[in-house]
Amino acid sequence: MSEIAWIVLAAALMTYLTRAGGHLVLSRFSRIHPRVEAGLNAVPAAVFTTLIAPAAMNASTAEALALVAAALIGLWGGMFPVFLGGGLVLIVGRYLLG
Amino acid sequence: MIVASAPFGVLFGALAVQTGFTVGEAVLMSATVFAGASQMVGIELFGKSIPAWMIVLSVFAVNFRHVLYSAAFGRRTAHWSVPRKAFAFFFLADPQFAESERKVEAGETIGFVWYMGLALPMYGLWVLNTWLGALFGRLIPDTHALGLDYLLPIYFVGMLMGFRKRPLWLPVVIASGAAAMVAHSWVGSPWHVSIGATAGILLAAFMPVNAAARTDAASRKGITGDPT
């Protein structure tokens, strides 16, 4: 096997450990503290924000417009309109603004 | 959602081949890791002669959020058998977790058949799109003009907006966003993910529990929020 294949398999194992590990650790506790629960409820918003942050920081004008458009469409519609609308603003923006 | 992830599968395959993966290695990565953002980080590092352990560690850091998904998801599926849970955890990617949480918010329980009915098509298409992308990657004319390189952030914005009704959503977004930007500048990628998320989660955990619960209850009754 190539070195790349070994690295990929190691990465796969680590990824599975993250997906199974959180539950394995938390299921040892019979009762979940309200603060832990509040923290867990914040997980999706916190993580998705961090995935967006670098792209927002380094955004060109067209890219920033696309992110704002996606967020505004998200106030009203689901994933698919967000994706189409954001993508369209991006393509048109890059075409017009370079 | 499947439509939303399709371009990333193709894009991953195309980029992987361009950074020196064979078609088989690109497909192997999608089939065994099954985590888009971390795979993108992985192939970016492969192209820059970075030590193997650092690549694996970076994939782990990007995927560390799954520990939190896993803990939350495990609470929702306490009624499942252990082998089912062990199998299901493999597929617990961002959209899979988001859809599961949305189902719980709608007051429904997560069934194994429902979960797999979502997971297996997503997984199959992810692997298939990677393969197609790797085969035909060089034929994609101009990924920049088509906006393919920036679809991932747009996708995450859509995901983020889907959770805006949760208690403390805006403070969490602001805290995580600020911490992630500082960490991205000072510590560097991929640690901004873990550091930024920790900031938002700690904020939520250390806000007065009663205030958070009141806000939650009030918003459910329609007292706060929409003034109309």
Coordinates of C-alpha atoms in Angstrom, one line a residue:
Chain A
M1 CA 0.0 0.0 0.0
S2 CA 1.1 3.5 -0.7
E3 CA 2.0 6.1 2.0
I4 CA -1.1 8.1 1.0
A5 CA -3.3 5.0 1.6
W6 CA -1.9 4.5 5.1
I7 CA -2.4 8.2 6.0
V8 CA -6.0 8.0 4.7
L9 CA -6.7 4.9 6.8
A10 CA -5.2 6.6 9.9
A11 CA -7.3 9.7 9.2
A12 CA -10.4 7.4 8.8
L13 CA -9.7 5.7 12.1
M14 CA -9.3 9.0 13.9
T15 CA -12.5 10.3 12.4
Y16 CA -14.5 7.2 13.5
L17 CA -13.0 7.7 17.0
T18 CA -14.4 11.2 17.1
R19 CA -17.8 10.0 16.0
A20 CA -18.1 7.2 18.5
G21 CA -16.0 8.7 21.3
G22 CA -18.2 11.6 22.3
H23 CA -21.0 9.2 23.1
L24 CA -18.7 6.6 24.9
V25 CA -17.4 9.3 27.2
L26 CA -20.7 11.0 27.9
S27 CA -22.8 7.8 28.4
R28 CA -20.7 7.1 31.6
F29 CA -22.7 9.8 33.3
S30 CA -26.2 8.9 34.2
R31 CA -27.5 12.5 34.5
I32 CA -26.4 15.4 32.3
H33 CA -25.8 18.7 34.0
P34 CA -27.9 21.6 32.6
R35 CA -24.8 23.5 31.7
V36 CA -23.4 20.5 29.8
E37 CA -26.8 20.3 28.0
A38 CA -26.7 24.1 27.3
G39 CA -23.2 23.6 25.9
L40 CA -24.2 20.7 23.7
N41 CA -27.2 22.6 22.3
A42 CA -24.8 25.3 21.2
V43 CA -22.6 22.9 19.3
P44 CA -24.0 23.2 15.8
A45 CA -24.1 27.0 15.8
A46 CA -20.6 27.2 17.3
V47 CA -19.0 24.7 14.8
F48 CA -20.7 26.0 11.7
T49 CA -19.6 29.5 12.6
T50 CA -16.0 28.5 12.9
L51 CA -16.1 26.8 9.5
I52 CA -17.4 30.0 7.9
A53 CA -15.2 32.4 9.8
P54 CA -11.9 32.1 7.7
A55 CA -13.9 32.3 4.4
A56 CA -15.7 35.4 5.7
M57 CA -12.4 37.0 6.8
N58 CA -10.7 36.6 3.5
A59 CA -13.8 37.1 1.3
S60 CA -13.7 39.2 -1.9
T61 CA -16.6 41.6 -2.5
A62 CA -18.5 38.9 -4.5
E63 CA -17.8 36.3 -1.9
A64 CA -19.0 38.5 0.9
L65 CA -22.2 39.4 -1.0
A66 CA -22.8 35.6 -1.5
L67 CA -22.4 34.9 2.2
V68 CA -24.8 37.8 3.1
A69 CA -27.3 36.6 0.5
A70 CA -27.1 33.0 1.8
A71 CA -27.8 34.2 5.4
L72 CA -30.7 36.4 4.3
I73 CA -32.3 33.6 2.2
G74 CA -31.7 31.3 5.2
L75 CA -34.1 33.6 7.3
W76 CA -36.8 32.6 4.9
G77 CA -36.1 29.3 3.2
G78 CA -34.3 26.0 3.6
M79 CA -30.9 24.6 2.4
F80 CA -31.7 24.4 -1.3
P81 CA -32.8 28.0 -1.8
V82 CA -29.8 29.1 0.3
F83 CA -27.4 27.1 -1.9
L84 CA -28.9 28.2 -5.2
G85 CA -29.3 31.8 -4.2
G86 CA -25.8 32.1 -2.6
G87 CA -24.2 30.3 -5.6
L88 CA -26.0 32.5 -8.1
V89 CA -24.9 35.7 -6.3
L90 CA -21.3 34.4 -6.2
I91 CA -21.2 33.5 -9.9
V92 CA -22.8 36.8 -11.1
G93 CA -20.7 38.8 -8.6
R94 CA -17.4 37.2 -9.8
Y95 CA -18.4 37.8 -13.4
L96 CA -19.2 41.5 -12.8
L97 CA -16.6 42.3 -10.1
G98 CA -13.8 40.1 -11.3
Chain B
M1 CA -29.1 18.3 0.9
I2 CA -27.8 15.6 -1.4
V3 CA -27.7 18.1 -4.2
A4 CA -25.8 20.5 -1.9
S5 CA -23.1 17.9 -1.1
A6 CA -22.7 16.6 -4.7
P7 CA -20.5 19.4 -6.0
F8 CA -18.1 18.9 -3.0
G9 CA -17.8 15.2 -3.8
V10 CA -16.9 16.0 -7.4
L11 CA -14.6 18.9 -6.3
F12 CA -12.8 16.7 -3.7
G13 CA -12.2 14.0 -6.3
A14 CA -10.9 16.6 -8.8
L15 CA -8.6 18.4 -6.3
A16 CA -7.3 15.1 -4.8
V17 CA -6.1 13.9 -8.2
Q18 CA -4.5 17.2 -8.9
T19 CA -2.5 17.0 -5.6
G20 CA -1.1 13.6 -6.5
F21 CA -3.7 11.0 -5.3
T22 CA -4.6 8.2 -7.6
V23 CA -8.3 7.8 -8.4
G24 CA -8.4 4.8 -6.1
E25 CA -6.9 6.7 -3.2
A26 CA -9.4 9.6 -3.6
V27 CA -12.3 7.1 -3.5
L28 CA -10.7 5.3 -0.6
M29 CA -10.6 8.5 1.4
S30 CA -14.2 9.4 0.7
A31 CA -15.3 5.8 1.5
T32 CA -13.4 5.6 4.8
V33 CA -13.3 9.1 6.2
F34 CA -16.6 10.5 4.9
A35 CA -16.1 14.0 6.2
G36 CA -15.9 16.6 3.5
A37 CA -14.3 19.6 5.2
S38 CA -11.6 17.4 6.7
Q39 CA -10.9 15.7 3.4
M40 CA -10.4 19.1 1.8
V41 CA -8.0 20.1 4.5
G42 CA -6.2 16.7 4.1
I43 CA -5.6 17.0 0.4
E44 CA -4.5 20.6 0.8
L45 CA -1.8 19.5 3.3
F46 CA -0.8 16.5 1.1
G47 CA 0.2 19.0 -1.6
K48 CA 2.6 20.8 0.8
S49 CA 4.9 18.0 1.9
I50 CA 3.8 18.1 5.5
P51 CA 4.7 15.2 7.8
A52 CA 2.1 12.4 7.8
W53 CA 1.3 12.7 11.6
M54 CA 0.6 16.4 11.1
I55 CA -1.9 15.6 8.3
V56 CA -3.7 13.0 10.4
L57 CA -3.7 15.4 13.4
S58 CA -5.2 18.1 11.2
V59 CA -8.0 15.8 10.0
F60 CA -8.6 14.9 13.6
A61 CA -8.7 18.6 14.6
V62 CA -11.2 19.5 11.9
N63 CA -13.3 16.4 12.8
F64 CA -13.1 17.0 16.6
R65 CA -16.5 18.6 16.4
H66 CA -17.9 15.1 15.8
V67 CA -17.1 14.3 19.5
L68 CA -19.8 16.8 20.3
Y69 CA -22.2 15.5 17.7
S70 CA -21.6 12.0 19.0
A71 CA -22.4 13.0 22.6
A72 CA -25.6 14.8 21.5
F73 CA -26.6 12.1 19.1
G74 CA -26.0 9.3 21.7
R75 CA -28.6 11.0 24.0
R76 CA -31.2 10.9 21.2
T77 CA -30.7 7.3 20.4
A78 CA -30.5 5.7 23.8
H79 CA -33.1 3.2 22.6
W80 CA -30.8 1.7 19.9
S81 CA -28.7 -1.5 20.3
V82 CA -25.0 -1.1 20.6
P83 CA -24.1 -2.6 17.2
R84 CA -26.6 -0.3 15.5
K85 CA -25.1 2.7 17.3
A86 CA -21.5 1.6 16.4
F87 CA -22.5 1.3 12.8
A88 CA -24.5 4.6 12.7
F89 CA -21.7 6.6 14.2
F90 CA -19.6 6.0 11.1
F91 CA -22.1 8.1 9.1
L92 CA -22.5 10.9 11.6
A93 CA -21.4 13.7 9.2
D94 CA -22.5 17.4 9.5
P95 CA -25.7 17.1 7.4
Q96 CA -26.6 13.8 9.0
F97 CA -26.3 15.3 12.5
A98 CA -28.2 18.5 11.4
E99 CA -31.1 16.5 10.0
S100 CA -31.2 14.3 13.1
E101 CA -31.3 17.3 15.5
R102 CA -34.0 18.9 13.3
K103 CA -36.1 15.7 13.6
V104 CA -35.7 15.8 17.4
E105 CA -36.7 19.5 17.5
A106 CA -39.9 18.6 15.6
G107 CA -40.7 16.3 18.5
E108 CA -40.0 13.0 16.7
T109 CA -37.7 10.2 17.7
I110 CA -34.8 9.1 15.4
G111 CA -35.4 5.6 14.0
F112 CA -32.6 3.4 12.7
V113 CA -34.3 2.9 9.3
W114 CA -35.0 6.6 8.9
Y115 CA -31.3 7.3 9.8
M116 CA -29.9 4.8 7.4
G117 CA -32.4 5.9 4.7
L118 CA -30.7 9.2 4.9
A119 CA -27.1 8.0 5.5
L120 CA -26.7 5.4 2.8
P121 CA -27.7 7.5 -0.2
M122 CA -25.6 10.3 1.1
Y123 CA -22.6 8.0 1.5
G124 CA -23.1 6.2 -1.8
L125 CA -23.4 9.5 -3.7
W126 CA -20.4 11.0 -1.9
V127 CA -18.2 8.0 -2.9
L128 CA -19.7 8.0 -6.5
N129 CA -19.2 11.8 -6.9
T130 CA -15.6 11.5 -5.7
W131 CA -15.0 8.8 -8.3
L132 CA -16.5 10.9 -11.0
G133 CA -14.7 14.0 -9.9
A134 CA -11.4 12.1 -9.8
L135 CA -12.0 10.7 -13.3
F136 CA -13.2 13.9 -15.0
G137 CA -11.6 16.5 -12.7
R138 CA -9.3 17.9 -15.2
L139 CA -12.2 18.5 -17.5
I140 CA -13.9 21.0 -15.2
P141 CA -13.2 24.2 -17.1
D142 CA -12.9 26.9 -14.4
T143 CA -13.8 26.1 -10.8
H144 CA -13.4 29.8 -9.8
A145 CA -15.8 31.2 -12.4
L146 CA -18.3 28.5 -11.5
G147 CA -18.0 29.3 -7.8
L148 CA -17.2 25.7 -6.9
D149 CA -14.3 26.7 -4.6
Y150 CA -16.7 28.8 -2.4
L151 CA -19.7 26.6 -2.2
L152 CA -18.5 25.1 1.1
P153 CA -18.9 28.3 3.1
I154 CA -22.3 29.0 1.5
Y155 CA -23.4 25.6 2.5
F156 CA -22.3 26.1 6.1
V157 CA -24.1 29.4 6.2
G158 CA -27.3 27.6 5.3
M159 CA -26.6 25.0 8.0
L160 CA -26.0 27.7 10.6
M161 CA -29.2 29.6 9.7
G162 CA -31.2 26.4 10.2
F163 CA -30.3 26.5 14.0
R164 CA -31.1 30.2 14.6
K165 CA -34.1 29.4 16.8
R166 CA -32.0 27.7 19.5
P167 CA -31.4 29.6 22.8
L168 CA -28.4 31.9 22.8
W169 CA -27.9 31.4 19.0
L170 CA -26.6 34.9 18.3
P171 CA -24.3 35.2 21.3
V172 CA -22.8 31.8 20.4
V173 CA -22.3 32.8 16.8
I174 CA -20.6 36.0 17.8
A175 CA -18.3 34.4 20.4
S176 CA -17.4 31.5 18.1
G177 CA -16.9 33.7 15.1
A178 CA -14.6 36.2 17.0
A179 CA -12.6 33.4 18.6
A180 CA -12.2 31.5 15.3
M181 CA -11.0 34.6 13.5
V182 CA -8.4 35.4 16.2
A183 CA -7.3 31.8 16.3
H184 CA -7.1 31.6 12.5
S185 CA -4.8 34.6 12.5
W186 CA -2.6 33.7 15.5
V187 CA -2.7 29.9 15.8
G188 CA -3.5 29.0 12.2
S189 CA -5.8 26.5 10.5
P190 CA -7.2 24.0 11.4
W191 CA -7.1 24.9 15.1
H192 CA -9.6 27.8 14.6
V193 CA -12.3 25.2 14.4
S194 CA -11.7 23.7 17.8
I195 CA -10.8 27.0 19.5
G196 CA -13.7 28.9 18.0
A197 CA -16.2 26.2 18.8
T198 CA -15.0 25.9 22.4
A199 CA -15.5 29.6 22.9
G200 CA -19.1 29.5 21.8
I201 CA -19.9 26.3 23.7
L202 CA -18.3 27.6 26.9
L203 CA -20.3 30.8 26.6
A204 CA -23.5 28.8 26.3
A205 CA -22.5 26.6 29.2
F206 CA -21.6 29.4 31.6
M207 CA -24.6 31.7 30.9
P208 CA -27.1 31.6 33.8
V209 CA -29.0 28.4 33.2
N210 CA -32.3 29.9 34.3
A211 CA -32.0 32.8 32.0
A212 CA -31.3 30.4 29.1
A213 CA -34.2 28.2 30.1
R214 CA -36.6 31.2 30.3
T215 CA -35.5 32.5 26.9
D216 CA -36.1 29.0 25.5
A217 CA -39.6 28.7 27.2
A218 CA -40.5 32.3 26.2
S219 CA -39.6 31.8 22.6
R220 CA -41.6 28.6 22.5
K221 CA -44.6 30.5 23.7
G222 CA -44.0 33.3 21.2
I223 CA -43.4 35.9 23.9
T224 CA -40.0 37.1 22.7
G225 CA -38.6 37.1 19.2
D226 CA -41.1 38.0 16.5
P227 CA -42.8 41.3 17.6
T228 CA -45.7 40.8 15.2

